[in-house]
Tab-separated table of C-alpha atoms in Angstrom:
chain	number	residue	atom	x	y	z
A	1	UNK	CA	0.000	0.000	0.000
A	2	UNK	CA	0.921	3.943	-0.437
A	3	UNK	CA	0.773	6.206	2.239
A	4	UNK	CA	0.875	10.058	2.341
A	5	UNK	CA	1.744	11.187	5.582
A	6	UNK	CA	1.004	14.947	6.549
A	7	UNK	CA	1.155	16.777	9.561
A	8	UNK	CA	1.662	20.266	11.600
A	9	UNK	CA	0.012	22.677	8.644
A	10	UNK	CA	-0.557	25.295	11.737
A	11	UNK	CA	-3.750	27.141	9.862
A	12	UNK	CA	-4.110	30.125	10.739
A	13	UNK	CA	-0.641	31.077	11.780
A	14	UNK	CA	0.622	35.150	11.992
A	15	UNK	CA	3.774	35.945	11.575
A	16	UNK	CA	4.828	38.729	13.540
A	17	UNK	CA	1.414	40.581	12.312
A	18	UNK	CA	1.249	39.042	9.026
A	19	UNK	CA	-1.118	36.706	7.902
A	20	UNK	CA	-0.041	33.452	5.918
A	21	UNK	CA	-3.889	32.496	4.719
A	22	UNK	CA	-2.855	32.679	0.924
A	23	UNK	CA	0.468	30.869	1.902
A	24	UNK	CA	-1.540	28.082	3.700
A	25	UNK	CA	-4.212	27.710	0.834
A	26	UNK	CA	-0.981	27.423	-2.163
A	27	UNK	CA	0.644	24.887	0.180
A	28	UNK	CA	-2.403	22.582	1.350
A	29	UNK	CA	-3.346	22.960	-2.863
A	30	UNK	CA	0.438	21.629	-3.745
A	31	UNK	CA	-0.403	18.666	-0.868
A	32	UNK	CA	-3.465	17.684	-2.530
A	33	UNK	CA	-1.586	17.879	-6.105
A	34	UNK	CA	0.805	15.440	-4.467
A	35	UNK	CA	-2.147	13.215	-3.659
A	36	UNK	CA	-3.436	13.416	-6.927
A	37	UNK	CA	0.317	12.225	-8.425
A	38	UNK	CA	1.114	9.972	-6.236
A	39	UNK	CA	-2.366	8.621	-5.785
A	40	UNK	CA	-2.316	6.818	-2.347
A	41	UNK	CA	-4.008	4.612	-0.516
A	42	UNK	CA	-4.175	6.238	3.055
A	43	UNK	CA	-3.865	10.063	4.100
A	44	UNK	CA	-2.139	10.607	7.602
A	45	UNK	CA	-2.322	13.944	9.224
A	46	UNK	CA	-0.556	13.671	12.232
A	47	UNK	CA	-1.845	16.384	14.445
A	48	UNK	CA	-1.705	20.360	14.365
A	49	UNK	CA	-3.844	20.783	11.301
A	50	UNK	CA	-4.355	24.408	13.303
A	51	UNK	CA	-2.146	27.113	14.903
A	52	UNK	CA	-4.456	27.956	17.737
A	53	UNK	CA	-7.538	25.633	19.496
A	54	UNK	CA	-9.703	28.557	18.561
A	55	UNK	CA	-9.284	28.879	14.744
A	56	UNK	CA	-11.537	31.692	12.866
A	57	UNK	CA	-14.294	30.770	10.821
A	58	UNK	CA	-11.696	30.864	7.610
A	59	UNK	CA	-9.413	28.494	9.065
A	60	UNK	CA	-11.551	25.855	9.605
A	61	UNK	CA	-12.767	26.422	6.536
A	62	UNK	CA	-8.997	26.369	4.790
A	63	UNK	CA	-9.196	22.911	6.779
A	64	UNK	CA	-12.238	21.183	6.216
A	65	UNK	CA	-11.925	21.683	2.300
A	66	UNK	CA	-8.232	20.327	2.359
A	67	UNK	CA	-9.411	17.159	4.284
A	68	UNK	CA	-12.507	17.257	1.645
A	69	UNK	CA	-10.172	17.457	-0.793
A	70	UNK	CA	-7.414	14.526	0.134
A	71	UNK	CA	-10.374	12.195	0.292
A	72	UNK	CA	-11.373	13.048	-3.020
A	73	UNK	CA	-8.626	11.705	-4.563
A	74	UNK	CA	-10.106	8.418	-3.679
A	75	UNK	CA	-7.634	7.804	-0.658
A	76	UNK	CA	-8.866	7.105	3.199
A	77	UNK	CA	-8.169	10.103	5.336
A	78	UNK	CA	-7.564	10.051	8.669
A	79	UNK	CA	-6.416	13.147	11.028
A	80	UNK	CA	-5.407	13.226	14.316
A	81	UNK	CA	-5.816	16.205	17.123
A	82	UNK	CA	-2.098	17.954	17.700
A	83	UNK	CA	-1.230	20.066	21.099
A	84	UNK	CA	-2.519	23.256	19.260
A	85	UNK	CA	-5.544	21.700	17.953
A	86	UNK	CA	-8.568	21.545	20.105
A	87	UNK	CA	-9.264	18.056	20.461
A	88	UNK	CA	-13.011	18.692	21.133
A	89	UNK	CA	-13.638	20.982	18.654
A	90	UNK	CA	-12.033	18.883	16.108
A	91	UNK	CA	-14.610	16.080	17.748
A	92	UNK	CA	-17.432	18.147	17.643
A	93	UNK	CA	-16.894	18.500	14.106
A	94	UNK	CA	-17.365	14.389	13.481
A	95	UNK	CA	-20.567	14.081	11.853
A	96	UNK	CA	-18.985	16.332	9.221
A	97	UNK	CA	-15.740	14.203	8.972
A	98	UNK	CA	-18.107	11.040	8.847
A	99	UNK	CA	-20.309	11.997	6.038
A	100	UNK	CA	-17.325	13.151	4.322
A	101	UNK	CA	-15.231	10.099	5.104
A	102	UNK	CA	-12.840	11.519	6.676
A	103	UNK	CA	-11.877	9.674	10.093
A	104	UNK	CA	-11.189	12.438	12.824
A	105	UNK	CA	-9.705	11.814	16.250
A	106	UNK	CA	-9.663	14.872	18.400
A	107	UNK	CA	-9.139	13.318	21.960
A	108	UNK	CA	-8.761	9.959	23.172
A	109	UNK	CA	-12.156	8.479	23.827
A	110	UNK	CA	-13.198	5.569	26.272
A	111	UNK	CA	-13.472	3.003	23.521
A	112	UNK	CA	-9.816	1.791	23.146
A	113	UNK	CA	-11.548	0.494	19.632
A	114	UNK	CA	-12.204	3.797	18.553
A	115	UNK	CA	-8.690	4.721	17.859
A	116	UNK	CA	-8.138	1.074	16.039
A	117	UNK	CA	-9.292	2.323	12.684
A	118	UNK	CA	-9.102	-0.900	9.658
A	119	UNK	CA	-9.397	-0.844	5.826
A	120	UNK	CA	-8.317	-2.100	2.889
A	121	UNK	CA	-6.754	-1.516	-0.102
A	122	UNK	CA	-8.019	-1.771	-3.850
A	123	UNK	CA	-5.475	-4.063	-4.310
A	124	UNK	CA	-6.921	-6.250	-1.474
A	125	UNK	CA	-3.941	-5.295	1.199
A	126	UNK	CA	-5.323	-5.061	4.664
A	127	UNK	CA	-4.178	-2.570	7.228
A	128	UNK	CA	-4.533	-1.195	10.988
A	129	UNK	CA	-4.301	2.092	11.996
A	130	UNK	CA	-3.645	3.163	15.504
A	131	UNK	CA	-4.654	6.862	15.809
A	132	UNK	CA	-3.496	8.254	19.543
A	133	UNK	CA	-4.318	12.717	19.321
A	134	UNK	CA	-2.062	14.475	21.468
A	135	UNK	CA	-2.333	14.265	25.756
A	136	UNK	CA	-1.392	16.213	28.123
A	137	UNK	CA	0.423	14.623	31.042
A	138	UNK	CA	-2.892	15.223	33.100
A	139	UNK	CA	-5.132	13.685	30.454
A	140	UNK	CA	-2.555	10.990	30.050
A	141	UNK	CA	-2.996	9.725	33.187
A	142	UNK	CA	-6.791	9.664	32.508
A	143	UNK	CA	-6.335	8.106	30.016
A	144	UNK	CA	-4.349	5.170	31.153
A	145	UNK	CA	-7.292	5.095	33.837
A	146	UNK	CA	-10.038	4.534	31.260
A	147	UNK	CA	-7.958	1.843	29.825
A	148	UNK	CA	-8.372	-0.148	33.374
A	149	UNK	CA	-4.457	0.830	34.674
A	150	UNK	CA	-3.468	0.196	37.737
A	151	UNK	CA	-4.182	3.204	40.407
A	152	UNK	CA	-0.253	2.979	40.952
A	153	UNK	CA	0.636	3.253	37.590
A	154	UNK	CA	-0.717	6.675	37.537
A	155	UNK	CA	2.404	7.738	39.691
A	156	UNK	CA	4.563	7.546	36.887
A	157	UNK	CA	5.776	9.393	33.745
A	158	UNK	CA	4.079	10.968	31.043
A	159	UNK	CA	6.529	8.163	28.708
A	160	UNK	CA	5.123	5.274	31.117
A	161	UNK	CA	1.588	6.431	30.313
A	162	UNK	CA	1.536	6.558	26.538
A	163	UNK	CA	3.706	3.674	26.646
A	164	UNK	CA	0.866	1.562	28.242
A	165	UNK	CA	-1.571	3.154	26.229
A	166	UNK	CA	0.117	2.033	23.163
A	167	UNK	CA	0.801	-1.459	24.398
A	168	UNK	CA	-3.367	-1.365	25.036
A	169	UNK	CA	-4.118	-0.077	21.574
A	170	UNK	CA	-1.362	-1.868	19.563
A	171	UNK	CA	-2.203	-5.356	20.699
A	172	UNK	CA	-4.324	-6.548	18.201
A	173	UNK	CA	-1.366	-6.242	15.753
A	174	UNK	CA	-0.417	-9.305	13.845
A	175	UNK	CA	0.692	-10.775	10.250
A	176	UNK	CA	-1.514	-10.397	7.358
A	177	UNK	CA	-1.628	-6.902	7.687
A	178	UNK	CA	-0.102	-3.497	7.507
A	179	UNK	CA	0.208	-2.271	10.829
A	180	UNK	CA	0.554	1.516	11.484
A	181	UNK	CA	0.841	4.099	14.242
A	182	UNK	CA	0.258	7.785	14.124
A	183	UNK	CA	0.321	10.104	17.167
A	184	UNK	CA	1.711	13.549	17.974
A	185	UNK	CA	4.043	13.920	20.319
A	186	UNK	CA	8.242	14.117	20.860
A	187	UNK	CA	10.259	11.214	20.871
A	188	UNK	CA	13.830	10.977	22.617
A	189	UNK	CA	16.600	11.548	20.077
A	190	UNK	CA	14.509	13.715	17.338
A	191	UNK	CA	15.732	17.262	16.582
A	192	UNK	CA	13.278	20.041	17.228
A	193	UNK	CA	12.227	22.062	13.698
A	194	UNK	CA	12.832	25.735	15.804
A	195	UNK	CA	8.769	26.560	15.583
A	196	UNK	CA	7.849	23.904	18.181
A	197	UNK	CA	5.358	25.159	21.454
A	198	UNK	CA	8.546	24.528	23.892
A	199	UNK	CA	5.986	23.310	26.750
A	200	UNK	CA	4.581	20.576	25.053
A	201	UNK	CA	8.288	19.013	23.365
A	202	UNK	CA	10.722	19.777	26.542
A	203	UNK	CA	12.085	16.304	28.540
A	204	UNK	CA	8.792	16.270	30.425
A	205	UNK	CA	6.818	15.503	27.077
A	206	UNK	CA	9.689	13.309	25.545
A	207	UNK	CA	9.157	9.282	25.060
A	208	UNK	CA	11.598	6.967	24.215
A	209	UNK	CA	11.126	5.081	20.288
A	210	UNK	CA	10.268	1.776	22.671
A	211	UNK	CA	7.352	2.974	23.214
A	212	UNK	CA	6.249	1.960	19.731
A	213	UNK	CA	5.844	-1.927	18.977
A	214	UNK	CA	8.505	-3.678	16.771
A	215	UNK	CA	4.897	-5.119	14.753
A	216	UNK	CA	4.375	-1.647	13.671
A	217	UNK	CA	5.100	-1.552	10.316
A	218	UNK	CA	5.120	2.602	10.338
A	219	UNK	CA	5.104	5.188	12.579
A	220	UNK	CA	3.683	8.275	11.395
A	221	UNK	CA	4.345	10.878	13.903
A	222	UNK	CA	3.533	14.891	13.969
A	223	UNK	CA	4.829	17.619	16.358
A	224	UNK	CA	8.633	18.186	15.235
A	225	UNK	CA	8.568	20.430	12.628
A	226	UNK	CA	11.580	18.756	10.833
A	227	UNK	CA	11.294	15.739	8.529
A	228	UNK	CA	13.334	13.043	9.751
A	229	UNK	CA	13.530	9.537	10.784
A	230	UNK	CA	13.951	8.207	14.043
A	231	UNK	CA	15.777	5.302	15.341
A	232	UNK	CA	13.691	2.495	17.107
A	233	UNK	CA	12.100	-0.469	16.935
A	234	UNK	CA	9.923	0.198	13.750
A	235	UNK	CA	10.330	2.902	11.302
A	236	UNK	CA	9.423	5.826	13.200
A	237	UNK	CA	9.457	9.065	11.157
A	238	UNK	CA	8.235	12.730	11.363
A	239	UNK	CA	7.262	14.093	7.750
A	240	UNK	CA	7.795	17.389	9.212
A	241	UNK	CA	5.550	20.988	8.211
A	242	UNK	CA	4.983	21.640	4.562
A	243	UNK	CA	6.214	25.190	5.588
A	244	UNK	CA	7.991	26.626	7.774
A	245	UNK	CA	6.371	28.146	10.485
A	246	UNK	CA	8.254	30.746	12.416
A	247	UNK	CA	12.308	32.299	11.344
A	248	UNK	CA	14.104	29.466	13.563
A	249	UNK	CA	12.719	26.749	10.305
A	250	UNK	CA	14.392	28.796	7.855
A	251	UNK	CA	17.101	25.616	7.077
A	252	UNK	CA	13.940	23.609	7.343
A	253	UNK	CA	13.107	21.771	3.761
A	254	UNK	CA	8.972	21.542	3.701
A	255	UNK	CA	7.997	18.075	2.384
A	256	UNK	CA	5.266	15.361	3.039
A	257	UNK	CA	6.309	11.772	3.156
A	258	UNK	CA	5.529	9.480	0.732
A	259	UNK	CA	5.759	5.172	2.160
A	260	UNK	CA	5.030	2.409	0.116
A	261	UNK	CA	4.813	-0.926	2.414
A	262	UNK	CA	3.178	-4.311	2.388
A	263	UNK	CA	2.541	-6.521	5.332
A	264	UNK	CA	5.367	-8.378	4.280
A	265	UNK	CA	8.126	-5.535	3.770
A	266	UNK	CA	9.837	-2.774	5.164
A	267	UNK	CA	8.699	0.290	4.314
A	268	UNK	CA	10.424	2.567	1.686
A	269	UNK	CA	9.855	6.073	2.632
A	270	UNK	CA	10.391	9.480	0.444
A	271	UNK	CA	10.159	13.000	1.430
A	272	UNK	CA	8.500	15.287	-1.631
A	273	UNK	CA	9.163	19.095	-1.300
A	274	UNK	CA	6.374	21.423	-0.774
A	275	UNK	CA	7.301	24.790	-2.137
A	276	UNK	CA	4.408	26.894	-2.449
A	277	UNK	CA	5.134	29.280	0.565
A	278	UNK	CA	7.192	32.240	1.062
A	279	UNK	CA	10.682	31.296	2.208
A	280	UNK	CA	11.496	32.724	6.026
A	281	UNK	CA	14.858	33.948	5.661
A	282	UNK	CA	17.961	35.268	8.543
A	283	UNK	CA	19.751	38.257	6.922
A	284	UNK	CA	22.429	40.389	8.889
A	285	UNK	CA	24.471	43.288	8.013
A	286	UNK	CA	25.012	47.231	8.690
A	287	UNK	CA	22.558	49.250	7.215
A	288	UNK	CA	24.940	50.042	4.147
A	289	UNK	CA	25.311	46.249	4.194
A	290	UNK	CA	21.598	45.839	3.771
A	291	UNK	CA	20.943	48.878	1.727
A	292	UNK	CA	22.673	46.633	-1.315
A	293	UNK	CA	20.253	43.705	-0.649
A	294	UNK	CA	17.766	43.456	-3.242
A	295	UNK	CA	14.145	43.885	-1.232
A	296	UNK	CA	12.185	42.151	-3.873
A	297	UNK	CA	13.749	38.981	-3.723
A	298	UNK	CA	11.328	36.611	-2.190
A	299	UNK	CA	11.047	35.764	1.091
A	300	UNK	CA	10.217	37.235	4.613
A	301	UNK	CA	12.814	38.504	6.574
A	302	UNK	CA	14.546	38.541	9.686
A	303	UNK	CA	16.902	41.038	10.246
A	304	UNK	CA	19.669	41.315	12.666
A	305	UNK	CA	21.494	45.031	12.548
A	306	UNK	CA	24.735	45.429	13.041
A	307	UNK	CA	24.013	48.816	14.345
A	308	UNK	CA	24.270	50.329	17.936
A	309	UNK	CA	20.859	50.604	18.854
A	310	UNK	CA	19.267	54.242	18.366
A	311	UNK	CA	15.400	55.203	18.007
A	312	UNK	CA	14.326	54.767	14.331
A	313	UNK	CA	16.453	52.023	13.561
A	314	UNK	CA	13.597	49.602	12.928
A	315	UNK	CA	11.859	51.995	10.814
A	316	UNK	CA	15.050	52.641	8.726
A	317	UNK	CA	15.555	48.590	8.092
A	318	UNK	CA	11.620	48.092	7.186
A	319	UNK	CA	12.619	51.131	4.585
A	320	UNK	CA	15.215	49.680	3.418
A	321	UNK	CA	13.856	45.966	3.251
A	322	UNK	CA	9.782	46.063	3.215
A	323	UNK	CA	9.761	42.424	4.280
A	324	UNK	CA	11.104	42.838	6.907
A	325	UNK	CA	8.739	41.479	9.605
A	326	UNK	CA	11.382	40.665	12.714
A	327	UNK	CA	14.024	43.295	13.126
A	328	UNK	CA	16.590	42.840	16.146
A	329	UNK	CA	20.522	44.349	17.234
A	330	UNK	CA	23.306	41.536	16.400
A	331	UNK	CA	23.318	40.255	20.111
A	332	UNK	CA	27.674	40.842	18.845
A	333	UNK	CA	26.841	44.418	19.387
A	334	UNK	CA	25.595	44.849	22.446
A	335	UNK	CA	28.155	45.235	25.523
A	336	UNK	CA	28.135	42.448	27.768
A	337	UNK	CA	27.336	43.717	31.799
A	338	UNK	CA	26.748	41.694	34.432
A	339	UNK	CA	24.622	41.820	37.326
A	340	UNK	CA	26.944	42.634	39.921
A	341	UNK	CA	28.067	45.893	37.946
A	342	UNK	CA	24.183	46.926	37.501
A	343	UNK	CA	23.591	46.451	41.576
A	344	UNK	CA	26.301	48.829	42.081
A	345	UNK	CA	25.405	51.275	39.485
A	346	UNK	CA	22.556	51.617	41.049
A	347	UNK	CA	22.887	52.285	44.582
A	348	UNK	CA	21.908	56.314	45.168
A	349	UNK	CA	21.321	57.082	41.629
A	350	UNK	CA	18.196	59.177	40.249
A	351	UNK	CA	15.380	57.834	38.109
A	352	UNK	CA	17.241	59.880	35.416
A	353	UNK	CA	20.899	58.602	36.045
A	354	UNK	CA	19.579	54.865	36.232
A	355	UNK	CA	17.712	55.368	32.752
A	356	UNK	CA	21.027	57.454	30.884
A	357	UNK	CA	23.079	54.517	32.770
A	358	UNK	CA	20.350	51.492	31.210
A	359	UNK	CA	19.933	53.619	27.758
A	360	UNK	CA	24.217	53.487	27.851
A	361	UNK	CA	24.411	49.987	28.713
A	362	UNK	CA	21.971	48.905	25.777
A	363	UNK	CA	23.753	50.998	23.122
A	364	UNK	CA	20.780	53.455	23.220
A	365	UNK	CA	22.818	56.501	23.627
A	366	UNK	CA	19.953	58.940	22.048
A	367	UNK	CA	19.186	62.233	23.321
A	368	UNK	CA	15.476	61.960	22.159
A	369	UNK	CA	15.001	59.465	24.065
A	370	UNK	CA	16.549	60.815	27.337
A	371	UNK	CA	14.455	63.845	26.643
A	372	UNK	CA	11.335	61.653	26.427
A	373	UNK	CA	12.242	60.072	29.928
A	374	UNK	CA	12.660	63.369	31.514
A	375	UNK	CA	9.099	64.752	30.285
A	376	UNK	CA	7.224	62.177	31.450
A	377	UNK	CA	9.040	61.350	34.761
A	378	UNK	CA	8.265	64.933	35.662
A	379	UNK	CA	4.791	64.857	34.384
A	380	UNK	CA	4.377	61.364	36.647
A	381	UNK	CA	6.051	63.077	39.889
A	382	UNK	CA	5.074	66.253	40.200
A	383	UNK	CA	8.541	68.156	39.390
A	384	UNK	CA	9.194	71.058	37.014
């Protein structure tokens, strides 16, 4: 069978005030192109079809039609809740997903057979889906509960708890079938794309690769915004965004995986690029520097000045380079202080002296501002 796994298309994402909506509609219409090429039998989206768990009317929208459109080129779909999604919205919306045969998975439900999803093939290959949505480490624990876990078992880690919930939901795997995994979360040893919520992919969150059975014959994982494979006990592999979401995925290469596997070999897995959306570029440089840089070459930007810092400056760079969205100092050019020198600077200084000494330390040495400080400190205590 053919698989196109998919995950973390973060709808509805702004970059630092700017909307990507036309960027998300090109790159979810290149996805579905790939679909159409490639023509496989199962969809995967692993998790974080969203940016945010409450998505505007146009998101879901941008959403719904994608899934729509996946299943119309005759594959099975099926889409898992990721940490931004909300997993009882994306429930909620069921009824829709059923009539449109689309299989959604917001949450983890009390039926372990509701995340055991089956089908086959037109070619008469059989496979098994395990579809686990993102938990928290509180709703993991419920979770291990509902699956009739010992009350002592719920002492232990987050890993313990989606191991156990695997081992419940995996056990009906078995020859004469292809046997599959998808779930959103961070496994030990995977590099973090740069976009990644930090709360939900930090140690705490992390599993070891044994927590996925050596039956499975793929592991189609979301959450890590960069593709790459995994070392355990099956092939475990993130397909990573189709773009990249904030500056720190600018080395990132958008793709969806392509897997072709049969119940009786290992699966062969290819990334395919996704390059409909605007690259996120680093640029640094004086302002002469980037006064020679062409500003219509595509791209946003992020900027870091080689320029003591002085009011303006931002407004001079977004002159200079419209696309600018993210401008920042070269942390090279700021003066290093430490704490212990600020404590003392401070002792019997003014208001005014401590600002002048802050403004100084910064490489803010503007007059304007000063002044600025001055009128409104008076205006705030009473002086003239």
């Amino acid at each position: 069978m053919k698989i196109l796994h998919t995950s973390d298309w973060h709808v509805g994402k702004v970059l630092k005030g700017q909307s990507r909506t036309e960027e998300h509609i090109a790159v979810l219409a290149q996805v579905v192109e790939v679909a159409r090429a490639e023509r496989p039998d199962l969809v995967i989206v692993a998790g974080d079809m969203y940016d945010t768990a409450a998505p505007t009317p146009e998101a879901t929208r941008l959403v719904t039609r994608a899934l729509s459109a996946l299943r119309g080129t005759g594959a099975q779909v099926v889409a898992i809740g990721g940490n931004h999604d909300n997993g009882a919205a994306l429930d909620a919306l069921r009824p829709w997903a059923d009539a449109a045969g689309v299989q959604l998975r917001g949450t983890v439900r009390e039926s372990a057979a509701e995340h055991v999803l089956e089908g086959e093939t037109a070619g008469g290959e059989r496979w098994r889906l395990v579809a686990l949505p993102f938990l928290s480490q509180r709703y993991a624990v419920r979770a291990a509960e509902m699956y009739e876990l010992t009350a002592a078992e719920a002492t232990q880690t987050y890993a313990d708890h989606i191991g156990r919930l695997l081992g419940v939901l995996c056990k009906g795997f078995g020859p004469g079938a292809v046997n599959l995994v998808t779930a959103h979360l961070t496994v030990v040893g995977a590099t973090m794309g740069g976009g990644e919520r930090e709360a939900h992919s930090v140690m705490g969150y992390a599993v070891p690769a044994t927590v996925f059975p050596g039956s499975a014959h793929y592991v189609a994982l979301g959450h890590l915004h960069r593709a790459q494979q995994v070392p355990g006990p099956a092939p475990v592999r993130y397909c990573g965004s189709p773009l990249a979401i904030d500056f720190g995925e600018g080395e990132n290469t958008p793709s969806v995986a392509v897997v072709e596997v049969t119940a009786e070999s290992t699966a062969k897995v290819r990334d395919v690029p996704i390059t409909a959306a605007v690259p996120l570029r680093t640029v640094r440089g004086t302002l002469a520097e980037l006064s020679m840089m062409d500003g219509d070459q595509p791209g946003w930007l992020r900027v870091y000045v080689r320029e003591s810092p002085r009011a303006g400056l931002r407004e001079e760079v977004q002159a200079l380079l419209p696309k600018a969205l993210e401008v920042r100092i070269d942390p090279e050019m700021l003066p290093d202080t430490g704490a212990s020198a600020r404590a003392a600077q401070r002792a019997g200084r003014s208001p005014r002296d401590l600002f002048s000494d802050y403004l100084e330390s910064r490489g803010h040495a503007d007059e304007d501002v000063q002044e600025l400080f001055d009128a409104l400190y008076e205006e705030v205590s009473g002086h003239s």
